[in-house]
Amino acid sequence: MNKTKIKNFSIWARRHLIEVVANRMRFLGIDDSGIKSEMDGSTDKLKLYDMGTAKPAEVSGKDIPKRDRLVNAIREHEKTSDYKTAYETAVEEVAYTWFNRLIAIRFMEVNDYLPTGVRVLSSESGKREPDIVTQAADVAPELGLSADEVWSYKDENKLDELFRILFLRQCKKLHDILPELFDSSQDDYTEMLLPISFIDDDGFIRHLVTDIDEADFNVSEQGQVEIIGWLYQYYNSEKKDAVFAAMSNKVKVSKENIAAATQLFTPDWIVRYMVENSLGRLWYDGHPDTSARAEWKYYLDEAEQTAEVQAQLDEIRAGRKDLTPEQITFIDPCMGSGHILVYAFDVLMQIYLSAGYTERDAAQSIVRKNLWGLDLDKRAYQLAYFAVMMKARQYDRRFLTRGIKPNLSHFQDIPDVDVSSLSPVMRDFVLQFKNADTYGSLITVTADDRIDEEIDKFSPVWGFNGEHLEHLMQLYKILSQRY
């Protein structure tokens, strides 16, 4: 794995995506100075905004509700910061959303994990035109596009326009199997902020396909899911350097920058050492004849103990003899992009196989019962989620269609809730998550015995709906269990 190439690409990608997203926002009447109001002459179908240029910015048709959602997102960030910070946060969010999605598609196409079986960003033959364009007529029905529409674009030689439509349709379709990474909403404003192109020599796709060796993504060759973590770390490296420089000048780290200040991708050998000597030891203590032990390069055999300590250890091991693979619960409470979870998946697979399970059944059980994770950063959560899903897909060809969701989550502050309208039990439950996006896994959570009752009769109130409650309940479940 060529980490220099991965680092150079990731740093360039962040700068590039932030620049193109900010430029697209200007064409919507939004920049770092403010959100422009409609000009006279605007209609329900065409909105005009004065950007100080000869021609006003125009937003029309389906882009109007998308712009409204973007404005709402910025205003939501502004509640806890100033406008400039809120604007920059929104730009960063859109940039990393597309970074995550594009990296995911690249990983899936190289490993032939895409449901269509057709590459989206590249061609298996190595030609410039992606296979999704070459084979557009074949994949169009699955992506909701008619053959007539495809041939219309091809006849007019509008291949890049056809590519953009197919690409966005593919992203929508991927929501079916990776809902935490891809959006199916018709008002997904991120779509209008990415000028995607396969013919642009200095575009994201061209760099992604040519700058990083394809073998680095291919798990049947030298590639590993680990590449997702390295891409993520290097993508954030410049921001992390800037945050540390500010810290050296006694500038307080804002909650928007906590992730950048605290995340570090753990090298592979350290991950293996930690997992083998915790998860591996747990299993080996009760199953000393396990064949899985042969796989653990960094496992340390126990030193000689005194008779008293040995007796205590024997008692612990005796209690682990009846442990089954399904009973193991393994958590990374600050999982980043999931590197530790991914290797824990491998060790758990070895444990399951040594206990007589098939790879397919083991993969499903590992995601459902064994692995748990949390992180402050939503973008890291998305990549950890993706990495675990890809690991399962590696062992079970149909895994992505089984509707199984990993037990992973990310922290976020509670919405601006009118707590007076909530019941006392619900109010206490909700308020303990205040500033959860700052404290993360350090918070201690409890729930009244009547919480299930309250959930059953819960009805949405201003600023707090069923989706918010479901997220808090998932966090509560993860934080209150033992591992």
Coordinates of C-alpha atoms in Angstrom, one line a residue:
M1 CA 0.0 0.0 0.0
N2 CA 1.6 3.3 -1.2
K3 CA 0.7 5.6 1.7
T4 CA 2.5 8.6 0.1
K5 CA 0.2 8.4 -2.9
I6 CA -2.8 8.0 -0.6
K7 CA -1.7 11.0 1.5
N8 CA -1.1 13.3 -1.5
F9 CA -4.5 12.4 -3.0
S10 CA -6.4 12.9 0.3
I11 CA -4.9 16.3 1.0
W12 CA -5.6 17.4 -2.6
A13 CA -9.1 16.0 -2.5
R14 CA -10.1 17.9 0.6
R15 CA -8.9 21.2 -0.8
H16 CA -10.5 20.5 -4.2
L17 CA -13.9 19.5 -2.8
I18 CA -14.1 22.4 -0.4
E19 CA -13.3 24.8 -3.3
V20 CA -15.9 23.3 -5.7
V21 CA -18.6 23.1 -3.0
A22 CA -18.0 26.8 -2.0
N23 CA -18.1 27.8 -5.7
R24 CA -21.4 26.0 -6.2
M25 CA -22.9 27.6 -3.2
R26 CA -22.1 31.1 -4.6
F27 CA -24.3 30.2 -7.6
L28 CA -27.1 29.6 -5.1
G29 CA -26.7 33.0 -3.4
I30 CA -24.7 31.7 -0.4
D31 CA -21.2 32.6 0.5
D32 CA -19.1 33.3 3.7
S33 CA -20.6 36.8 4.0
G34 CA -24.2 35.6 4.2
I35 CA -27.3 34.1 2.7
K36 CA -28.8 36.4 0.0
S37 CA -32.5 37.2 0.0
E38 CA -34.6 36.8 -3.2
M39 CA -34.4 39.7 -5.7
D40 CA -37.4 41.4 -7.2
G41 CA -38.5 39.4 -10.2
S42 CA -38.2 36.0 -8.5
T43 CA -41.1 33.5 -9.0
D44 CA -42.2 30.2 -7.5
K45 CA -40.2 28.5 -10.2
L46 CA -37.2 30.8 -10.5
K47 CA -35.3 32.5 -7.6
L48 CA -32.8 35.3 -8.3
Y49 CA -30.1 36.4 -5.9
D50 CA -27.7 39.4 -6.2
M51 CA -24.1 38.2 -5.9
G52 CA -22.6 41.5 -7.0
T53 CA -22.1 40.1 -10.5
A54 CA -23.5 41.3 -13.8
K55 CA -25.9 38.4 -13.9
P56 CA -27.8 37.3 -10.7
A57 CA -27.5 33.8 -9.3
E58 CA -30.4 31.7 -10.5
V59 CA -32.1 28.7 -8.7
S60 CA -34.9 26.9 -10.4
G61 CA -37.2 23.9 -10.3
K62 CA -36.2 21.1 -8.1
D63 CA -33.2 22.9 -6.8
I64 CA -35.4 25.4 -4.9
P65 CA -36.4 23.0 -2.1
K66 CA -32.8 21.7 -2.1
R67 CA -31.5 25.2 -1.5
D68 CA -34.0 25.6 1.3
R69 CA -32.7 22.5 3.0
L70 CA -29.1 23.8 2.7
V71 CA -30.1 27.1 4.2
N72 CA -31.8 25.3 7.1
A73 CA -28.7 23.3 7.7
I74 CA -26.5 26.4 7.9
R75 CA -29.0 28.1 10.2
E76 CA -29.0 25.0 12.5
H77 CA -25.2 25.2 12.8
E78 CA -25.5 28.9 13.4
K79 CA -27.5 28.3 16.6
T80 CA -24.3 27.2 18.4
S81 CA -21.7 29.4 16.5
D82 CA -21.4 32.5 14.3
Y83 CA -22.5 32.6 10.7
K84 CA -19.0 32.2 9.2
T85 CA -18.3 29.1 11.3
A86 CA -21.8 27.7 10.4
Y87 CA -21.1 28.3 6.7
E88 CA -17.7 26.7 6.8
T89 CA -19.1 23.7 8.7
A90 CA -21.8 23.2 6.0
V91 CA -19.2 23.4 3.2
E92 CA -17.0 20.8 5.1
E93 CA -20.0 18.5 5.6
V94 CA -20.9 18.5 1.9
A95 CA -17.2 18.0 1.0
Y96 CA -16.7 15.0 3.3
T97 CA -20.1 13.5 2.4
W98 CA -19.0 13.3 -1.2
F99 CA -15.5 12.2 -0.3
N100 CA -17.0 9.3 1.7
R101 CA -19.4 8.3 -1.0
L102 CA -16.9 8.4 -3.8
I103 CA -14.3 6.4 -1.9
A104 CA -17.0 3.9 -1.0
I105 CA -18.0 3.5 -4.7
R106 CA -14.4 3.2 -5.7
F107 CA -13.8 0.4 -3.1
M108 CA -17.0 -1.4 -4.1
E109 CA -16.4 -1.3 -7.9
V110 CA -12.8 -2.6 -7.6
N111 CA -14.0 -5.5 -5.5
D112 CA -17.1 -6.1 -7.6
Y113 CA -19.5 -5.4 -4.7
L114 CA -21.8 -3.0 -6.6
P115 CA -25.3 -4.6 -7.1
T116 CA -25.2 -3.8 -10.8
G117 CA -21.8 -5.5 -11.3
V118 CA -20.8 -2.5 -13.4
R119 CA -18.1 -0.1 -12.6
V120 CA -19.2 3.5 -12.0
L121 CA -16.0 5.6 -11.9
S122 CA -13.6 3.5 -14.1
S123 CA -13.5 0.8 -16.6
E124 CA -12.2 -2.8 -16.2
S125 CA -10.5 -2.4 -19.5
G126 CA -8.6 0.7 -18.4
K127 CA -10.3 3.1 -20.9
R128 CA -11.2 6.6 -19.9
E129 CA -15.0 6.2 -20.3
P130 CA -16.5 4.5 -17.2
D131 CA -18.3 1.2 -17.7
I132 CA -21.5 2.7 -16.4
V133 CA -21.5 5.0 -19.5
T134 CA -20.4 2.3 -21.9
Q135 CA -23.1 -0.1 -20.6
A136 CA -25.6 2.6 -19.8
A137 CA -28.4 0.9 -21.8
D138 CA -28.0 -2.3 -19.7
V139 CA -27.9 -0.6 -16.2
A140 CA -30.4 2.2 -17.0
P141 CA -33.6 0.2 -16.1
E142 CA -32.2 -0.7 -12.7
L143 CA -31.3 2.9 -12.1
G144 CA -34.7 4.3 -13.2
L145 CA -33.6 5.6 -16.6
S146 CA -35.2 4.7 -19.9
A147 CA -33.3 3.3 -22.8
D148 CA -34.6 6.2 -24.9
E149 CA -33.1 8.8 -22.5
V150 CA -29.8 7.0 -22.6
W151 CA -29.6 7.0 -26.4
S152 CA -30.7 10.6 -26.6
Y153 CA -27.6 11.6 -24.5
K154 CA -25.4 9.3 -26.5
D155 CA -26.7 10.5 -29.9
E156 CA -25.9 14.1 -28.9
N157 CA -22.5 13.1 -27.5
K158 CA -23.5 14.3 -24.0
L159 CA -21.6 11.5 -22.3
D160 CA -20.5 13.6 -19.3
E161 CA -24.1 14.7 -18.7
L162 CA -25.2 11.1 -19.0
F163 CA -22.5 10.0 -16.5
R164 CA -23.7 12.6 -14.0
I165 CA -27.3 11.4 -14.1
L166 CA -26.2 7.7 -13.9
F167 CA -23.8 8.4 -11.1
L168 CA -26.5 10.3 -9.0
R169 CA -29.0 7.5 -9.7
Q170 CA -26.5 4.9 -8.6
C171 CA -25.9 6.9 -5.3
K172 CA -29.7 6.9 -4.7
K173 CA -29.9 3.2 -5.4
L174 CA -27.1 2.4 -3.0
H175 CA -29.2 3.8 -0.2
D176 CA -31.1 0.5 -0.3
I177 CA -28.0 -1.4 0.9
L178 CA -26.0 1.4 2.6
P179 CA -28.6 3.8 4.1
E180 CA -26.2 5.4 6.5
L181 CA -23.9 6.6 3.7
F182 CA -26.2 7.3 0.7
D183 CA -29.3 9.5 0.7
S184 CA -32.5 8.6 -1.1
S185 CA -34.2 11.9 -0.5
Q186 CA -35.3 13.9 -3.5
D187 CA -34.2 17.1 -1.6
D188 CA -30.6 16.0 -1.0
Y189 CA -28.9 19.3 -1.5
T190 CA -25.5 17.8 -1.6
E191 CA -26.3 16.6 -5.2
M192 CA -26.3 20.2 -6.6
L193 CA -23.1 21.1 -4.9
L194 CA -20.8 18.5 -6.7
P195 CA -19.8 19.1 -10.3
I196 CA -19.0 15.5 -11.1
S197 CA -17.2 14.7 -14.4
F198 CA -15.2 11.8 -15.9
I199 CA -13.6 13.9 -18.7
D200 CA -12.1 16.6 -16.4
D201 CA -8.4 15.9 -16.2
D202 CA -8.2 17.8 -12.9
G203 CA -11.4 16.4 -11.5
F204 CA -11.9 14.3 -8.4
I205 CA -12.7 11.1 -10.4
R206 CA -9.7 11.3 -12.6
H207 CA -7.4 11.8 -9.6
L208 CA -9.0 9.0 -7.6
V209 CA -8.7 6.5 -10.4
T210 CA -5.2 7.3 -11.5
D211 CA -3.4 8.6 -8.3
I212 CA -4.0 5.6 -6.1
D213 CA -3.0 2.1 -7.2
E214 CA -6.1 0.0 -7.8
A215 CA -4.5 -2.9 -6.0
D216 CA -4.6 -0.9 -2.8
F217 CA -8.4 -1.2 -2.9
N218 CA -8.6 -4.8 -4.0
V219 CA -9.0 -7.2 -1.1
S220 CA -8.2 -10.2 -3.2
E221 CA -4.7 -8.7 -3.9
Q222 CA -2.8 -6.5 -1.4
G223 CA -5.7 -4.2 -0.7
Q224 CA -7.5 -4.0 2.6
V225 CA -10.5 -2.3 4.2
E226 CA -7.7 -0.5 6.1
I227 CA -7.3 1.9 3.2
I228 CA -10.5 3.6 4.2
G229 CA -8.9 4.7 7.5
W230 CA -5.7 6.0 5.9
L231 CA -7.7 8.0 3.4
Y232 CA -9.7 9.5 6.2
Q233 CA -6.7 10.3 8.4
Y234 CA -4.8 12.0 5.6
Y235 CA -8.0 13.9 4.4
N236 CA -8.1 15.5 7.9
S237 CA -4.4 16.0 8.3
E238 CA -4.2 19.7 7.3
K239 CA -7.2 20.6 9.5
K240 CA -5.6 18.8 12.3
D241 CA -2.3 20.7 11.9
A242 CA -4.2 23.9 11.8
V243 CA -6.1 23.1 15.0
F244 CA -2.8 22.1 16.8
A245 CA -1.2 25.4 15.6
A246 CA -4.1 27.3 17.1
M247 CA -3.8 25.3 20.4
S248 CA -0.2 26.2 20.6
N249 CA -1.3 29.8 20.6
K250 CA -3.7 29.1 23.5
V251 CA -6.7 29.1 21.3
K252 CA -9.5 26.9 22.7
V253 CA -10.6 24.0 20.6
S254 CA -14.2 24.5 19.5
K255 CA -16.5 21.5 19.4
E256 CA -16.5 21.6 15.6
N257 CA -12.7 20.9 15.8
I258 CA -12.6 18.3 18.5
A259 CA -12.6 15.4 16.0
A260 CA -9.7 16.9 14.0
A261 CA -7.7 17.5 17.2
T262 CA -8.2 14.0 18.7
Q263 CA -8.3 11.5 15.8
L264 CA -5.3 9.4 14.9
F265 CA -5.3 6.3 12.7
T266 CA -3.8 3.5 14.7
P267 CA -1.1 1.6 12.8
D268 CA -1.9 -2.0 11.8
W269 CA 0.6 -3.8 14.1
I270 CA -0.7 -1.8 17.2
V271 CA -4.3 -2.7 16.4
R272 CA -3.4 -6.4 16.0
Y273 CA -1.4 -6.3 19.3
M274 CA -4.4 -4.8 21.2
V275 CA -7.1 -7.0 19.7
E276 CA -5.2 -10.3 19.9
N277 CA -4.3 -9.7 23.5
S278 CA -7.8 -8.7 24.6
L279 CA -10.4 -10.4 22.4
G280 CA -8.0 -13.2 21.5
R281 CA -7.1 -13.8 25.1
L282 CA -10.7 -13.8 26.2
W283 CA -11.4 -16.7 23.8
Y284 CA -8.1 -18.5 24.3
D285 CA -8.5 -18.5 28.1
G286 CA -11.6 -20.7 27.8
H287 CA -10.6 -22.6 24.6
P288 CA -6.8 -23.3 24.7
D289 CA -7.1 -25.8 21.9
T290 CA -8.6 -23.3 19.5
S291 CA -7.1 -23.2 16.0
A292 CA -7.6 -19.5 15.9
R293 CA -4.5 -19.0 18.1
A294 CA -2.2 -19.9 15.1
E295 CA -3.3 -16.7 13.3
W296 CA -2.3 -14.3 16.1
K297 CA 1.2 -13.0 15.3
Y298 CA 1.2 -10.4 18.2
Y299 CA -0.3 -12.6 20.9
L300 CA 1.9 -12.7 24.0
D301 CA 1.9 -15.9 26.0
E302 CA 1.5 -15.4 29.7
A303 CA 4.5 -15.1 32.0
E304 CA 5.0 -17.5 34.8
Q305 CA 2.8 -16.6 37.8
T306 CA 2.9 -17.2 41.5
A307 CA 0.7 -20.1 42.8
E308 CA -1.9 -17.6 44.2
V309 CA -2.2 -15.6 41.0
Q310 CA -2.3 -18.8 39.0
A311 CA -5.2 -20.1 41.0
Q312 CA -7.1 -16.9 40.4
L313 CA -6.4 -17.1 36.6
D314 CA -7.5 -20.7 36.6
E315 CA -10.8 -19.7 38.2
I316 CA -11.3 -17.0 35.5
R317 CA -10.5 -19.4 32.7
A318 CA -12.9 -22.0 34.1
G319 CA -15.7 -19.4 33.8
R320 CA -14.8 -18.8 30.1
K321 CA -15.0 -22.5 29.0
D322 CA -18.7 -22.2 28.3
L323 CA -18.4 -18.9 26.4
T324 CA -19.8 -19.1 22.9
P325 CA -18.8 -16.8 20.0
E326 CA -22.2 -15.2 20.0
Q327 CA -21.8 -14.1 23.7
I328 CA -18.8 -12.0 23.0
T329 CA -19.4 -8.2 23.0
F330 CA -16.5 -6.0 21.7
I331 CA -16.7 -2.2 21.7
D332 CA -14.5 0.6 20.5
P333 CA -16.0 3.7 22.2
C334 CA -13.9 6.1 20.0
M335 CA -13.8 4.1 16.8
G336 CA -12.7 6.6 14.3
S337 CA -13.0 5.1 10.8
G338 CA -13.3 1.6 12.3
H339 CA -9.7 0.1 12.1
I340 CA -9.9 -1.7 15.4
L341 CA -13.4 -3.0 14.7
V342 CA -12.3 -4.3 11.3
Y343 CA -9.5 -6.3 12.7
A344 CA -11.7 -7.5 15.6
F345 CA -14.0 -8.7 12.8
D346 CA -11.1 -10.9 11.4
V347 CA -10.3 -12.3 14.9
L348 CA -14.0 -13.0 15.5
M349 CA -14.2 -14.8 12.2
Q350 CA -11.3 -17.0 13.2
I351 CA -13.0 -17.7 16.5
Y352 CA -16.3 -18.6 14.8
L353 CA -14.6 -20.8 12.2
S354 CA -12.7 -22.6 14.9
A355 CA -16.1 -23.3 16.6
G356 CA -17.5 -24.8 13.4
Y357 CA -19.5 -22.0 11.9
T358 CA -19.6 -21.2 8.2
E359 CA -18.2 -17.8 7.0
R360 CA -21.6 -16.7 5.9
D361 CA -23.3 -17.4 9.3
A362 CA -20.3 -16.0 11.2
A363 CA -20.3 -12.7 9.3
Q364 CA -24.0 -12.1 10.0
S365 CA -23.6 -13.0 13.7
I366 CA -20.5 -10.8 14.1
V367 CA -22.4 -7.7 12.8
R368 CA -25.5 -8.4 14.8
K369 CA -24.1 -9.5 18.1
N370 CA -20.4 -9.0 18.6
L371 CA -19.2 -5.6 17.3
W372 CA -20.2 -2.2 18.8
G373 CA -18.8 1.3 18.3
L374 CA -19.2 5.0 18.9
D375 CA -17.6 8.2 17.7
L376 CA -18.0 12.0 18.0
D377 CA -17.5 12.5 14.3
K378 CA -20.4 11.6 11.9
R379 CA -18.0 11.4 9.0
A380 CA -15.8 8.8 10.9
Y381 CA -19.0 6.9 11.8
Q382 CA -20.0 6.7 8.2
L383 CA -16.6 5.2 7.2
A384 CA -16.6 2.8 10.2
Y385 CA -20.1 1.7 9.2
F386 CA -18.9 1.2 5.6
A387 CA -15.8 -0.6 6.6
V388 CA -17.7 -3.1 8.8
M389 CA -20.3 -3.6 6.0
M390 CA -17.6 -4.3 3.5
K391 CA -15.9 -6.7 5.9
A392 CA -19.1 -8.7 6.2
R393 CA -19.6 -8.6 2.4
Q394 CA -16.1 -10.1 2.0
Y395 CA -17.4 -13.2 3.8
D396 CA -21.0 -13.3 2.7
R397 CA -21.8 -12.3 -0.9
R398 CA -25.5 -11.5 -0.1
F399 CA -24.8 -9.6 3.1
L400 CA -25.6 -6.2 1.7
T401 CA -29.1 -7.3 0.8
R402 CA -29.9 -8.8 4.2
G403 CA -31.0 -5.5 5.9
I404 CA -28.5 -6.0 8.7
K405 CA -27.2 -2.8 10.3
P406 CA -24.1 -2.6 12.5
N407 CA -24.4 -1.6 16.1
L408 CA -22.5 1.6 15.6
S409 CA -23.5 5.2 16.2
H410 CA -22.2 8.8 16.4
F411 CA -22.9 11.5 19.0
Q412 CA -24.8 14.6 18.3
D413 CA -26.2 17.3 20.6
I414 CA -29.9 17.2 21.2
P415 CA -32.0 19.5 19.1
D416 CA -33.2 22.8 20.5
V417 CA -36.1 21.1 22.3
D418 CA -38.9 22.7 24.2
V419 CA -38.4 20.4 27.2
S420 CA -41.3 21.8 29.1
S421 CA -43.7 19.9 26.7
L422 CA -42.0 16.6 27.5
S423 CA -43.0 14.4 30.4
P424 CA -40.6 14.4 33.4
V425 CA -39.3 10.9 32.6
M426 CA -38.7 11.8 28.9
R427 CA -37.2 15.2 29.8
D428 CA -34.6 13.7 32.1
F429 CA -33.7 11.0 29.5
V430 CA -33.3 13.5 26.7
L431 CA -31.4 16.2 28.7
Q432 CA -28.6 13.8 29.7
F433 CA -27.5 13.8 26.1
K434 CA -26.9 17.6 26.1
N435 CA -23.5 18.3 24.7
A436 CA -23.0 14.6 23.8
D437 CA -21.2 15.7 20.7
T438 CA -18.5 17.3 23.0
Y439 CA -18.2 14.6 25.7
G440 CA -18.9 11.5 23.6
S441 CA -18.4 8.2 25.4
L442 CA -17.4 9.9 28.6
I443 CA -21.1 10.6 29.4
T444 CA -22.9 8.3 31.8
V445 CA -26.5 7.5 30.9
T446 CA -29.4 6.2 32.9
A447 CA -33.1 5.6 32.2
D448 CA -36.1 5.5 34.4
D449 CA -37.9 2.2 34.6
R450 CA -40.9 3.9 32.9
I451 CA -39.0 4.9 29.8
D452 CA -40.4 2.1 27.7
E453 CA -43.9 3.2 28.6
E454 CA -43.0 6.8 27.7
I455 CA -41.6 5.7 24.4
D456 CA -44.8 3.8 23.5
K457 CA -46.9 6.9 24.0
F458 CA -44.4 9.4 22.7
S459 CA -45.6 11.9 20.1
P460 CA -43.3 14.4 18.4
V461 CA -42.9 17.9 19.9
W462 CA -41.4 21.0 18.4
G463 CA -37.7 20.3 17.6
F464 CA -37.8 16.7 18.7
N465 CA -39.2 13.8 16.7
G466 CA -39.2 10.0 16.5
E467 CA -35.9 9.9 14.5
H468 CA -34.2 11.9 17.3
L469 CA -35.6 9.7 19.9
E470 CA -34.5 6.5 18.1
H471 CA -31.0 7.9 17.8
L472 CA -30.8 8.6 21.6
M473 CA -32.2 5.2 22.4
Q474 CA -29.5 3.6 20.3
L475 CA -26.8 5.6 22.1
Y476 CA -28.4 4.7 25.4
K477 CA -28.3 1.0 24.5
I478 CA -24.6 1.1 23.5
L479 CA -23.5 3.2 26.4
S480 CA -25.4 1.2 29.1
Q481 CA -24.2 -2.3 28.1
R482 CA -21.2 -4.2 29.4
Y483 CA -18.5 -5.4 27.0

